[in-house]
Short mmCIF file of C-alpha atoms and ligand atoms in Angstrom, two decimals:
data_model
loop_
_atom_site.label_atom_id
_atom_site.label_comp_id
_atom_site.label_asym_id
_atom_site.label_seq_id
_atom_site.Cartn_x
_atom_site.Cartn_y
_atom_site.Cartn_z
CA UNK A 1 -34.90 115.74 -71.59
CA UNK A 2 -35.18 118.79 -73.81
CA UNK A 3 -32.41 120.99 -75.08
CA UNK A 4 -32.72 124.72 -74.82
CA UNK A 5 -31.55 127.28 -77.34
CA UNK A 6 -27.94 127.02 -76.22
CA UNK A 7 -27.87 123.27 -76.63
CA UNK A 8 -27.69 122.82 -72.86
CA UNK A 9 -30.22 120.71 -71.05
CA UNK A 10 -31.95 121.11 -67.76
CA UNK A 11 -31.58 118.09 -65.52
CA UNK A 12 -33.79 117.87 -62.48
CA UNK A 13 -31.73 115.63 -60.24
CA UNK A 14 -28.30 114.07 -60.00
CA UNK A 15 -29.26 111.06 -62.11
CA UNK A 16 -30.63 113.21 -64.87
CA UNK A 17 -27.59 115.46 -64.61
CA UNK A 18 -25.50 112.39 -65.30
CA UNK A 19 -27.64 111.51 -68.33
CA UNK A 20 -27.22 115.08 -69.45
CA UNK A 21 -23.44 114.90 -69.21
CA UNK A 22 -23.44 111.74 -71.25
CA UNK A 23 -25.66 113.54 -73.77
CA UNK A 24 -22.80 115.94 -74.47
CA UNK A 25 -24.18 119.00 -72.73
CA UNK A 26 -22.27 122.25 -72.84
CA UNK A 27 -19.06 122.45 -70.84
CA UNK A 28 -17.87 125.79 -69.49
CA UNK A 29 -14.17 126.27 -68.78
CA UNK A 30 -13.08 129.21 -66.66
CA UNK A 31 -9.49 130.25 -67.26
CA UNK A 32 -7.75 129.56 -70.55
CA UNK A 33 -4.20 129.13 -69.30
CA UNK A 34 -2.10 125.98 -69.57
CA UNK A 35 -4.78 123.76 -67.99
CA UNK A 36 -7.99 125.47 -69.15
CA UNK A 37 -7.24 125.33 -72.86
CA UNK A 38 -6.12 121.70 -72.54
CA UNK A 39 -9.33 120.78 -70.72
CA UNK A 40 -11.35 122.64 -73.37
CA UNK A 41 -9.58 120.60 -76.06
CA UNK A 42 -10.37 117.33 -74.28
CA UNK A 43 -14.06 118.23 -73.77
CA UNK A 44 -14.49 119.42 -77.37
CA UNK A 45 -12.74 116.33 -78.72
CA UNK A 46 -15.20 114.23 -76.70
CA UNK A 47 -18.01 116.04 -78.54
CA UNK A 48 -19.14 118.76 -76.11
CA UNK A 49 -19.82 122.33 -77.09
CA UNK A 50 -17.37 124.33 -74.96
CA UNK A 51 -17.53 127.92 -73.73
CA UNK A 52 -14.21 129.35 -72.59
CA UNK A 53 -13.99 132.35 -70.26
CA UNK A 54 -10.85 134.23 -69.25
CA UNK A 55 -10.53 137.56 -67.47
CA UNK A 56 -8.01 138.53 -70.18
CA UNK A 57 -9.69 138.33 -73.58
CA UNK A 58 -6.31 138.53 -75.32
CA UNK A 59 -5.25 135.38 -73.47
CA UNK A 60 -8.20 133.42 -74.88
CA UNK A 61 -7.35 134.50 -78.41
CA UNK A 62 -3.73 133.39 -77.99
CA UNK A 63 -4.80 130.11 -76.35
CA UNK A 64 -7.19 129.33 -79.21
CA UNK A 65 -4.50 130.17 -81.76
CA UNK A 66 -2.08 127.80 -80.00
CA UNK A 67 -4.74 125.10 -79.90
CA UNK A 68 -5.23 125.53 -83.65
CA UNK A 69 -1.48 125.05 -84.16
CA UNK A 70 -1.47 121.96 -81.88
CA UNK A 71 -4.33 120.37 -83.80
CA UNK A 72 -2.63 121.27 -87.09
CA UNK A 73 0.40 119.26 -85.96
CA UNK A 74 -1.89 116.30 -85.19
CA UNK A 75 -3.36 116.59 -88.69
CA UNK A 76 0.09 116.69 -90.28
CA UNK A 77 1.08 113.58 -88.29
CA UNK A 78 -2.03 111.80 -89.55
CA UNK A 79 -3.52 111.49 -86.07
CA UNK A 80 -6.54 113.59 -86.89
CA UNK A 81 -8.24 114.60 -90.14
CA UNK A 82 -8.57 118.25 -91.16
CA UNK A 83 -12.35 117.86 -90.87
CA UNK A 84 -12.03 116.54 -87.29
CA UNK A 85 -9.78 119.46 -86.43
CA UNK A 86 -12.33 121.92 -87.82
CA UNK A 87 -15.13 120.23 -85.88
CA UNK A 88 -13.21 120.40 -82.59
CA UNK A 89 -12.26 124.05 -83.10
CA UNK A 90 -15.82 124.96 -84.10
CA UNK A 91 -17.11 123.49 -80.83
CA UNK A 92 -15.08 125.94 -78.71
CA UNK A 93 -16.29 129.50 -78.32
CA UNK A 94 -15.02 132.35 -76.17
CA UNK A 95 -17.36 134.16 -73.78
CA UNK A 96 -16.45 137.50 -72.19
CA UNK A 97 -17.63 136.95 -68.63
CA UNK A 98 -18.97 134.29 -66.29
CA UNK A 99 -22.34 136.07 -66.23
CA UNK A 100 -22.57 135.68 -70.00
CA UNK A 101 -21.81 131.95 -69.92
CA UNK A 102 -24.69 129.96 -71.46
CA UNK A 103 -26.27 127.24 -69.36
CA UNK A 104 -23.81 124.42 -68.93
CA UNK A 105 -24.07 120.82 -67.75
CA UNK A 106 -20.60 121.09 -66.29
CA UNK A 107 -18.29 124.01 -65.57
CA UNK A 108 -14.61 123.38 -64.84
CA UNK A 109 -12.66 126.19 -63.20
CA UNK A 110 -8.95 126.52 -64.00
CA UNK A 111 -8.01 130.01 -62.75
CA UNK A 112 -4.78 130.55 -60.75
CA UNK A 113 -4.28 128.71 -57.46
CA UNK A 114 -5.76 131.31 -55.12
CA UNK A 115 -8.61 130.54 -52.73
CA UNK A 116 -10.22 133.99 -52.82
CA UNK A 117 -10.18 134.07 -56.61
CA UNK A 118 -11.71 130.61 -56.85
CA UNK A 119 -14.38 131.44 -54.29
CA UNK A 120 -15.37 134.52 -56.30
CA UNK A 121 -15.57 132.47 -59.49
CA UNK A 122 -17.80 129.83 -57.84
CA UNK A 123 -20.03 132.40 -56.17
CA UNK A 124 -20.65 133.90 -59.63
CA UNK A 125 -21.16 130.50 -61.22
CA UNK A 126 -23.62 129.45 -58.52
CA UNK A 127 -25.57 132.64 -59.14
CA UNK A 128 -25.69 132.39 -62.93
CA UNK A 129 -25.82 128.67 -63.64
CA UNK A 130 -28.84 126.44 -62.92
CA UNK A 131 -28.76 124.64 -59.56
CA UNK A 132 -28.17 121.36 -61.37
CA UNK A 133 -24.99 122.40 -63.18
CA UNK A 134 -22.10 120.30 -61.98
CA UNK A 135 -19.32 122.61 -60.77
CA UNK A 136 -15.74 121.41 -60.75
CA UNK A 137 -12.41 122.93 -59.76
CA UNK A 138 -9.07 121.89 -61.18
CA UNK A 139 -7.24 123.01 -58.04
CA UNK A 140 -4.12 121.00 -57.23
CA UNK A 141 -3.91 121.86 -53.57
CA UNK A 142 -6.77 123.92 -52.17
CA UNK A 143 -9.30 122.19 -49.91
CA UNK A 144 -12.40 121.92 -52.07
CA UNK A 145 -14.72 122.25 -49.08
CA UNK A 146 -13.38 125.75 -48.48
CA UNK A 147 -14.16 126.71 -52.09
CA UNK A 148 -17.74 125.47 -51.62
CA UNK A 149 -18.61 128.01 -48.93
CA UNK A 150 -20.30 130.46 -51.28
CA UNK A 151 -21.89 127.83 -53.51
CA UNK A 152 -25.58 127.17 -53.25
CA UNK A 153 -26.27 123.43 -53.56
CA UNK A 154 -22.67 122.52 -52.58
CA UNK A 155 -23.51 118.86 -53.25
CA UNK A 156 -22.76 119.65 -56.92
CA UNK A 157 -19.21 120.89 -56.30
CA UNK A 158 -16.26 118.57 -56.71
CA UNK A 159 -12.67 118.52 -57.91
CA UNK A 160 -11.68 117.31 -61.36
CA UNK A 161 -7.91 117.37 -61.03
CA UNK A 162 -6.41 116.98 -64.49
CA UNK A 163 -2.69 116.54 -64.94
CA UNK A 164 -0.54 118.60 -67.27
CA UNK A 165 -0.95 118.44 -70.24
CA UNK A 166 -4.63 117.42 -70.03
CA UNK A 167 -4.90 116.02 -73.57
CA UNK A 168 -2.00 113.61 -72.94
CA UNK A 169 -2.33 112.68 -69.28
CA UNK A 170 -4.95 110.00 -68.69
CA UNK A 171 -5.35 110.46 -64.96
CA UNK A 172 -8.09 112.62 -63.43
CA UNK A 173 -8.55 112.73 -59.66
CA UNK A 174 -12.27 113.08 -58.94
CA UNK A 175 -12.26 114.76 -55.55
CA UNK A 176 -15.27 114.96 -53.27
CA UNK A 177 -15.98 117.04 -50.20
CA UNK A 178 -18.13 115.88 -47.32
CA UNK A 179 -21.04 117.61 -49.02
CA UNK A 180 -20.61 116.34 -52.58
CA UNK A 181 -23.44 114.06 -53.67
CA UNK A 182 -22.14 110.53 -54.36
CA UNK A 183 -24.38 110.46 -57.44
CA UNK A 184 -22.52 113.47 -58.87
CA UNK A 185 -19.19 111.81 -58.13
CA UNK A 186 -20.36 108.71 -60.02
CA UNK A 187 -21.49 110.79 -62.94
CA UNK A 188 -18.32 112.87 -63.07
CA UNK A 189 -16.20 109.69 -62.99
CA UNK A 190 -18.32 108.11 -65.73
CA UNK A 191 -18.02 111.28 -67.81
CA UNK A 192 -14.23 111.29 -67.46
CA UNK A 193 -14.24 107.76 -68.85
CA UNK A 194 -16.20 108.90 -71.88
CA UNK A 195 -13.49 111.57 -72.34
CA UNK A 196 -10.90 108.77 -72.53
CA UNK A 197 -9.57 109.49 -69.04
CA UNK A 198 -8.95 107.19 -66.10
CA UNK A 199 -10.75 108.63 -63.09
CA UNK A 200 -9.71 107.84 -59.51
CA UNK A 201 -11.77 108.97 -56.56
CA UNK A 202 -10.55 110.56 -53.40
CA UNK A 203 -11.61 112.80 -50.57
CA UNK A 204 -10.49 116.41 -50.46
CA UNK A 205 -7.42 115.63 -48.39
CA UNK A 206 -4.20 117.70 -48.60
CA UNK A 207 -2.46 116.90 -51.91
CA UNK A 208 -5.28 114.52 -52.91
CA UNK A 209 -3.68 111.19 -53.91
CA UNK A 210 -0.72 111.93 -56.16
CA UNK A 211 0.67 115.07 -54.54
CA UNK A 212 0.34 113.47 -51.10
CA UNK A 213 1.67 109.97 -51.69
CA UNK A 214 4.59 111.22 -53.83
CA UNK A 215 6.02 113.42 -51.06
CA UNK A 216 8.54 110.86 -49.71
CA UNK A 217 9.95 110.33 -53.21
CA UNK A 218 11.47 113.79 -52.93
CA UNK A 219 11.80 114.11 -49.15
CA UNK A 220 13.74 110.91 -48.46
CA UNK A 221 16.25 111.63 -51.22
CA UNK A 222 16.79 115.18 -49.97
CA UNK A 223 17.32 113.96 -46.41
CA UNK A 224 19.82 111.34 -47.57
CA UNK A 225 21.76 113.95 -49.55
CA UNK A 226 21.58 116.41 -46.65
CA UNK A 227 23.04 113.75 -44.33
CA UNK A 228 25.84 113.07 -46.82
CA UNK A 229 24.88 109.42 -47.32
CA UNK A 230 25.23 109.82 -51.08
CA UNK A 231 25.37 112.58 -53.66
CA UNK A 232 22.25 113.46 -55.71
CA UNK A 233 23.51 111.87 -58.95
CA UNK A 234 24.08 108.55 -57.17
CA UNK A 235 20.69 108.65 -55.42
CA UNK A 236 19.01 109.47 -58.75
CA UNK A 237 20.79 106.58 -60.45
CA UNK A 238 19.68 104.16 -57.71
CA UNK A 239 16.01 105.14 -57.94
CA UNK A 240 16.03 105.27 -61.73
CA UNK A 241 18.17 102.31 -62.68
CA UNK A 242 17.46 99.95 -59.79
CA UNK A 243 14.01 101.18 -58.75
CA UNK A 244 12.51 101.60 -62.21
CA UNK A 245 11.36 105.20 -61.65
CA UNK A 246 11.52 107.11 -64.95
CA UNK A 247 13.58 109.91 -63.33
CA UNK A 248 15.46 110.24 -60.07
CA UNK A 249 14.06 112.66 -57.47
CA UNK A 250 16.70 115.35 -58.08
CA UNK A 251 16.47 115.41 -61.86
CA UNK A 252 12.68 115.30 -61.55
CA UNK A 253 12.46 118.24 -59.15
CA UNK A 254 14.90 120.17 -61.38
CA UNK A 255 12.51 119.44 -64.23
CA UNK A 256 9.34 120.40 -62.31
CA UNK A 257 11.02 123.44 -60.73
CA UNK A 258 12.40 123.29 -57.18
CA UNK A 259 10.15 126.23 -56.27
CA UNK A 260 7.02 124.52 -57.63
CA UNK A 261 7.85 121.26 -55.86
CA UNK A 262 8.64 123.09 -52.61
CA UNK A 263 5.34 125.01 -52.84
CA UNK A 264 3.32 121.78 -53.20
CA UNK A 265 5.17 120.15 -50.29
CA UNK A 266 4.77 123.24 -48.13
CA UNK A 267 1.06 123.39 -48.90
CA UNK A 268 0.60 119.77 -47.77
CA UNK A 269 2.69 120.48 -44.64
CA UNK A 270 0.60 123.55 -43.78
CA UNK A 271 -2.70 121.80 -44.41
CA UNK A 272 -1.68 118.91 -42.15
CA UNK A 273 -0.93 121.31 -39.28
CA UNK A 274 2.79 121.01 -39.87
CA UNK A 275 2.94 117.24 -39.72
CA UNK A 276 6.62 116.30 -39.37
CA UNK A 277 6.21 113.93 -42.31
CA UNK A 278 6.02 116.80 -44.75
CA UNK A 279 8.44 119.31 -43.22
CA UNK A 280 10.26 120.98 -46.12
CA UNK A 281 13.96 120.17 -46.14
CA UNK A 282 16.68 122.75 -45.66
CA UNK A 283 18.27 121.23 -48.77
CA UNK A 284 15.37 122.32 -51.00
CA UNK A 285 14.71 125.61 -49.22
CA UNK A 286 18.33 126.63 -49.76
CA UNK A 287 18.17 125.75 -53.45
CA UNK A 288 15.09 127.92 -53.87
CA UNK A 289 16.44 130.88 -51.91
CA UNK A 290 19.61 130.75 -54.00
CA UNK A 291 17.47 130.94 -57.17
CA UNK A 292 18.56 127.44 -58.16
CA UNK A 293 15.13 126.50 -59.44
CA UNK A 294 16.14 123.75 -61.85
CA UNK A 295 16.14 123.55 -65.62
CA UNK A 296 14.23 126.79 -66.06
CA UNK A 297 16.93 128.83 -64.27
CA UNK A 298 19.84 126.89 -65.77
CA UNK A 299 20.88 125.64 -62.35
CA UNK A 300 19.14 123.55 -59.73
CA UNK A 301 20.64 120.48 -58.13
CA UNK A 302 22.45 120.05 -61.45
CA UNK A 303 23.55 122.59 -64.07
CA UNK A 304 21.89 122.94 -67.47
CA UNK A 305 23.44 124.35 -70.63
CA UNK A 306 21.39 126.67 -72.87
CA UNK A 307 20.51 123.71 -75.14
CA UNK A 308 19.13 121.82 -72.11
CA UNK A 309 22.08 119.43 -71.78
CA UNK A 310 22.60 118.46 -68.17
CA UNK A 311 25.98 118.67 -66.46
CA UNK A 312 26.16 116.39 -63.45
CA UNK A 313 28.76 114.21 -61.76
CA UNK A 314 28.97 110.54 -62.63
CA UNK A 315 27.01 108.39 -60.18
CA UNK A 316 29.20 106.41 -57.79
CA UNK A 317 28.32 102.83 -58.77
CA UNK A 318 30.42 101.25 -56.01
CA UNK A 319 28.65 103.37 -53.39
CA UNK A 320 25.27 102.44 -54.90
CA UNK A 321 26.21 98.75 -54.61
CA UNK A 322 27.04 99.20 -50.94
CA UNK A 323 23.89 101.16 -50.09
CA UNK A 324 21.21 99.13 -51.90
CA UNK A 325 20.28 96.10 -49.83
CA UNK A 326 22.14 97.49 -46.81
CA UNK A 327 20.58 99.00 -43.66
CA UNK A 328 17.25 100.73 -44.36
CA UNK A 329 18.53 104.05 -42.94
CA UNK A 330 21.03 104.41 -45.80
CA UNK A 331 19.35 102.46 -48.60
CA UNK A 332 17.78 105.13 -50.83
CA UNK A 333 15.59 102.68 -52.71
CA UNK A 334 14.16 100.59 -49.86
CA UNK A 335 13.72 103.67 -47.67
CA UNK A 336 11.86 105.60 -50.35
CA UNK A 337 9.65 102.67 -51.33
CA UNK A 338 8.82 101.89 -47.68
CA UNK A 339 7.74 105.49 -47.15
CA UNK A 340 5.66 105.52 -50.34
CA UNK A 341 3.89 102.34 -49.20
CA UNK A 342 3.37 103.75 -45.71
CA UNK A 343 1.94 107.03 -47.03
CA UNK A 344 -0.41 105.20 -49.39
CA UNK A 345 -1.48 102.80 -46.63
CA UNK A 346 -2.39 105.74 -44.42
CA UNK A 347 -4.52 107.33 -47.13
CA UNK A 348 -6.42 104.06 -47.58
CA UNK A 349 -6.62 103.53 -43.81
CA UNK A 350 -8.28 106.93 -43.35
CA UNK A 351 -10.80 106.03 -46.04
CA UNK A 352 -9.66 108.89 -48.27
CA UNK A 353 -9.06 106.70 -51.31
CA UNK A 354 -9.30 103.05 -52.28
CA UNK A 355 -6.17 100.91 -52.66
CA UNK A 356 -6.70 100.32 -56.39
CA UNK A 357 -7.29 104.01 -57.04
CA UNK A 358 -4.11 104.94 -55.16
CA UNK A 359 -2.10 102.48 -57.25
CA UNK A 360 -3.65 103.69 -60.52
CA UNK A 361 -3.03 107.32 -59.58
CA UNK A 362 0.66 106.84 -58.81
CA UNK A 363 1.34 104.87 -61.98
CA UNK A 364 -0.57 107.20 -64.31
CA UNK A 365 0.01 110.51 -62.51
CA UNK A 366 3.75 110.33 -61.81
CA UNK A 367 4.70 107.16 -63.70
CA UNK A 368 5.87 105.21 -60.68
CA UNK A 369 6.85 101.71 -61.81
CA UNK A 370 4.31 100.07 -59.48
CA UNK A 371 1.43 101.23 -57.38
CA UNK A 372 2.55 101.60 -53.74
CA UNK A 373 -0.06 99.21 -52.35
CA UNK A 374 0.83 96.51 -54.91
CA UNK A 375 4.50 97.16 -54.12
CA UNK A 376 3.85 96.78 -50.40
CA UNK A 377 2.00 93.53 -51.02
CA UNK A 378 5.02 92.27 -52.96
CA UNK A 379 7.51 93.28 -50.25
CA UNK A 380 5.21 92.22 -47.43
CA UNK A 381 3.36 94.83 -45.37
CA UNK A 382 4.93 93.40 -42.20
CA UNK A 383 8.40 93.92 -43.68
CA UNK A 384 7.52 97.53 -44.57
CA UNK A 385 6.16 98.07 -41.04
CA UNK A 386 9.50 96.84 -39.60
CA UNK A 387 11.43 99.13 -41.96
CA UNK A 388 9.41 102.18 -40.92
CA UNK A 389 9.81 101.24 -37.25
CA UNK A 390 13.59 101.00 -37.76
CA UNK A 391 13.61 104.44 -39.39
CA UNK A 392 11.57 105.81 -36.48
CA UNK A 393 14.12 104.39 -34.04
CA UNK A 394 16.97 105.97 -36.01
CA UNK A 395 15.23 109.30 -36.64
CA UNK A 396 12.64 109.86 -33.89
CA UNK A 397 10.26 112.80 -34.08
CA UNK A 398 7.16 111.54 -35.85
CA UNK A 399 8.16 111.48 -39.52
CA UNK A 400 8.37 107.69 -39.56
CA UNK A 401 5.05 106.58 -38.07
CA UNK A 402 3.94 103.09 -39.01
CA UNK A 403 0.54 103.20 -40.71
CA UNK A 404 -1.97 101.04 -38.81
CA UNK A 405 -3.02 99.57 -42.15
CA UNK A 406 0.39 97.88 -42.50
CA UNK A 407 -0.25 95.66 -39.51
CA UNK A 408 -4.04 95.32 -39.18
CA UNK A 409 -4.43 93.00 -42.17
CA UNK A 410 -6.79 95.37 -44.01
CA UNK A 411 -4.63 95.67 -47.12
CA UNK A 412 -3.80 92.05 -47.80
N1 LIG B 1 -0.09 123.89 -64.56
C1 LIG B 1 -0.15 122.68 -64.03
O1 LIG B 1 0.75 121.85 -64.17
C2 LIG B 1 -1.39 122.29 -63.25
C3 LIG B 1 -1.69 120.92 -63.09
C4 LIG B 1 -2.86 120.56 -62.42
C5 LIG B 1 -3.67 121.54 -61.88
N2 LIG B 1 -3.33 122.86 -62.03
C6 LIG B 1 -4.24 123.86 -61.44
O2 LIG B 1 -5.03 124.40 -62.50
C7 LIG B 1 -5.35 125.77 -62.20
C8 LIG B 1 -4.89 126.64 -63.36
O3 LIG B 1 -3.52 126.48 -63.55
P1 LIG B 1 -2.77 126.96 -64.90
O4 LIG B 1 -1.40 126.42 -64.82
O5 LIG B 1 -3.62 126.66 -66.08
O6 LIG B 1 -2.75 128.55 -64.64
P2 LIG B 1 -2.47 129.70 -65.69
O7 LIG B 1 -1.93 130.83 -64.92
O8 LIG B 1 -1.71 129.18 -66.88
O9 LIG B 1 -3.94 130.10 -66.24
C9 LIG B 1 -4.92 130.70 -65.46
C10 LIG B 1 -5.81 131.56 -66.37
O10 LIG B 1 -6.90 132.05 -65.60
C11 LIG B 1 -7.17 133.38 -66.02
N3 LIG B 1 -7.92 134.06 -64.96
C12 LIG B 1 -7.44 134.67 -63.84
N4 LIG B 1 -8.47 135.14 -63.11
C13 LIG B 1 -9.61 134.81 -63.78
C14 LIG B 1 -10.99 135.02 -63.51
N5 LIG B 1 -11.41 135.65 -62.42
N6 LIG B 1 -11.90 134.56 -64.43
C15 LIG B 1 -11.49 133.93 -65.56
N7 LIG B 1 -10.18 133.70 -65.84
C16 LIG B 1 -9.26 134.13 -64.96
C17 LIG B 1 -5.79 133.96 -66.32
O11 LIG B 1 -5.88 135.08 -67.19
C18 LIG B 1 -5.08 132.77 -66.95
O12 LIG B 1 -5.24 132.76 -68.35
C19 LIG B 1 -4.67 126.08 -60.87
O13 LIG B 1 -5.60 125.89 -59.84
C20 LIG B 1 -3.57 125.05 -60.80
O14 LIG B 1 -3.19 124.74 -59.47
C21 LIG B 1 -2.22 123.26 -62.71
#
């Protein structure tokens, strides 16, 4: 396959496109915000020439300056040589507009989370890039099929969902629509491996894997606090110290931002036609309407001093002892884990992701101590099914529906 003047190549089918990606074709990145510049760094470090486009040229300049400073820190820590830093920076160039983007093997879009904006970007890309250019969106929550509407050859459109910050987070969800060519999915996944990432595959389902399966981690804790079963500090301590989660759900949502976490949950709820499983809690809605957004506003579930020190009540260890191992309705750990397993089982049951990919995604994406399917296998899927059924009896209404995969033997 020949290179053209820009260093890009012209594949003629999906297989050749894959060869082209492996041959370090040019990567275009649209949007140079938090995610775009990180993705550009990863692609350039993997050896690709990278063209970065942002609607605000000043933003690109600042992003490149920051990247220079980041790489400088890596050099001073001995994790990169000055020559490697120069090579990576030299591979990244800014381009004014999408129309002016040279031919690319792959373009990754990372503009703000807005369907209309993304559709405009892809319509322009489809018009100006060759039909064989693989087009990817880094959306966290928008249905990728709906972005594909204005794309000619929609079989080349998929999601490459990087996690923040892209250079440090290994996980990439490779998300396909009903139209995406399986060959392109294979090639994108293989490419992510050459970039040092761990790809997992999933269908374009609300929240993909991580943002879908993680919902009960927050929702169960909020419901338990709302019902007065335990206070947030005690629930956090149970999940952290006895469950092995790196942070409890309240400290984690304070860290993420209650508004950001609520927006993700609400998006999943809306995209699932208001499935009761994802109904936002009053607990979190009230926090957000009171401006208690978490660390960034100095006050969320807990209070944060200017230096970031958290002020929170001591967990009630005696209460934790009584709750853990007690009835499922009031056991924060068993109830949360059962719901994580159930959610993951449903995703696998619907054929939206494979069991191993779900486990990998939850461990790498949100650092859960175990993948939910492996956890369910350990507990016993029949035990989890009984726990969910007991929760359904206690709290009827559809939130606690037993996944068919827990009882049909398909996961064992
Ligand atoms: N921030 C995260 O933690 C995170 C994690 C995973 C995925 N994402 C997703 O990645 C995408 C980008 O998020 P972000 O946090 O980097 O956003 P951001 O706001 O930091 O950056 C977006 C950039 O896009 C630029 N832009 C806007 N319109 C443009 C256009 N028409 N053409 C070119 N550039 C344009 C903006 O000037 C800005 O620099 C979103 O879809 C988001 O959901 C974000």
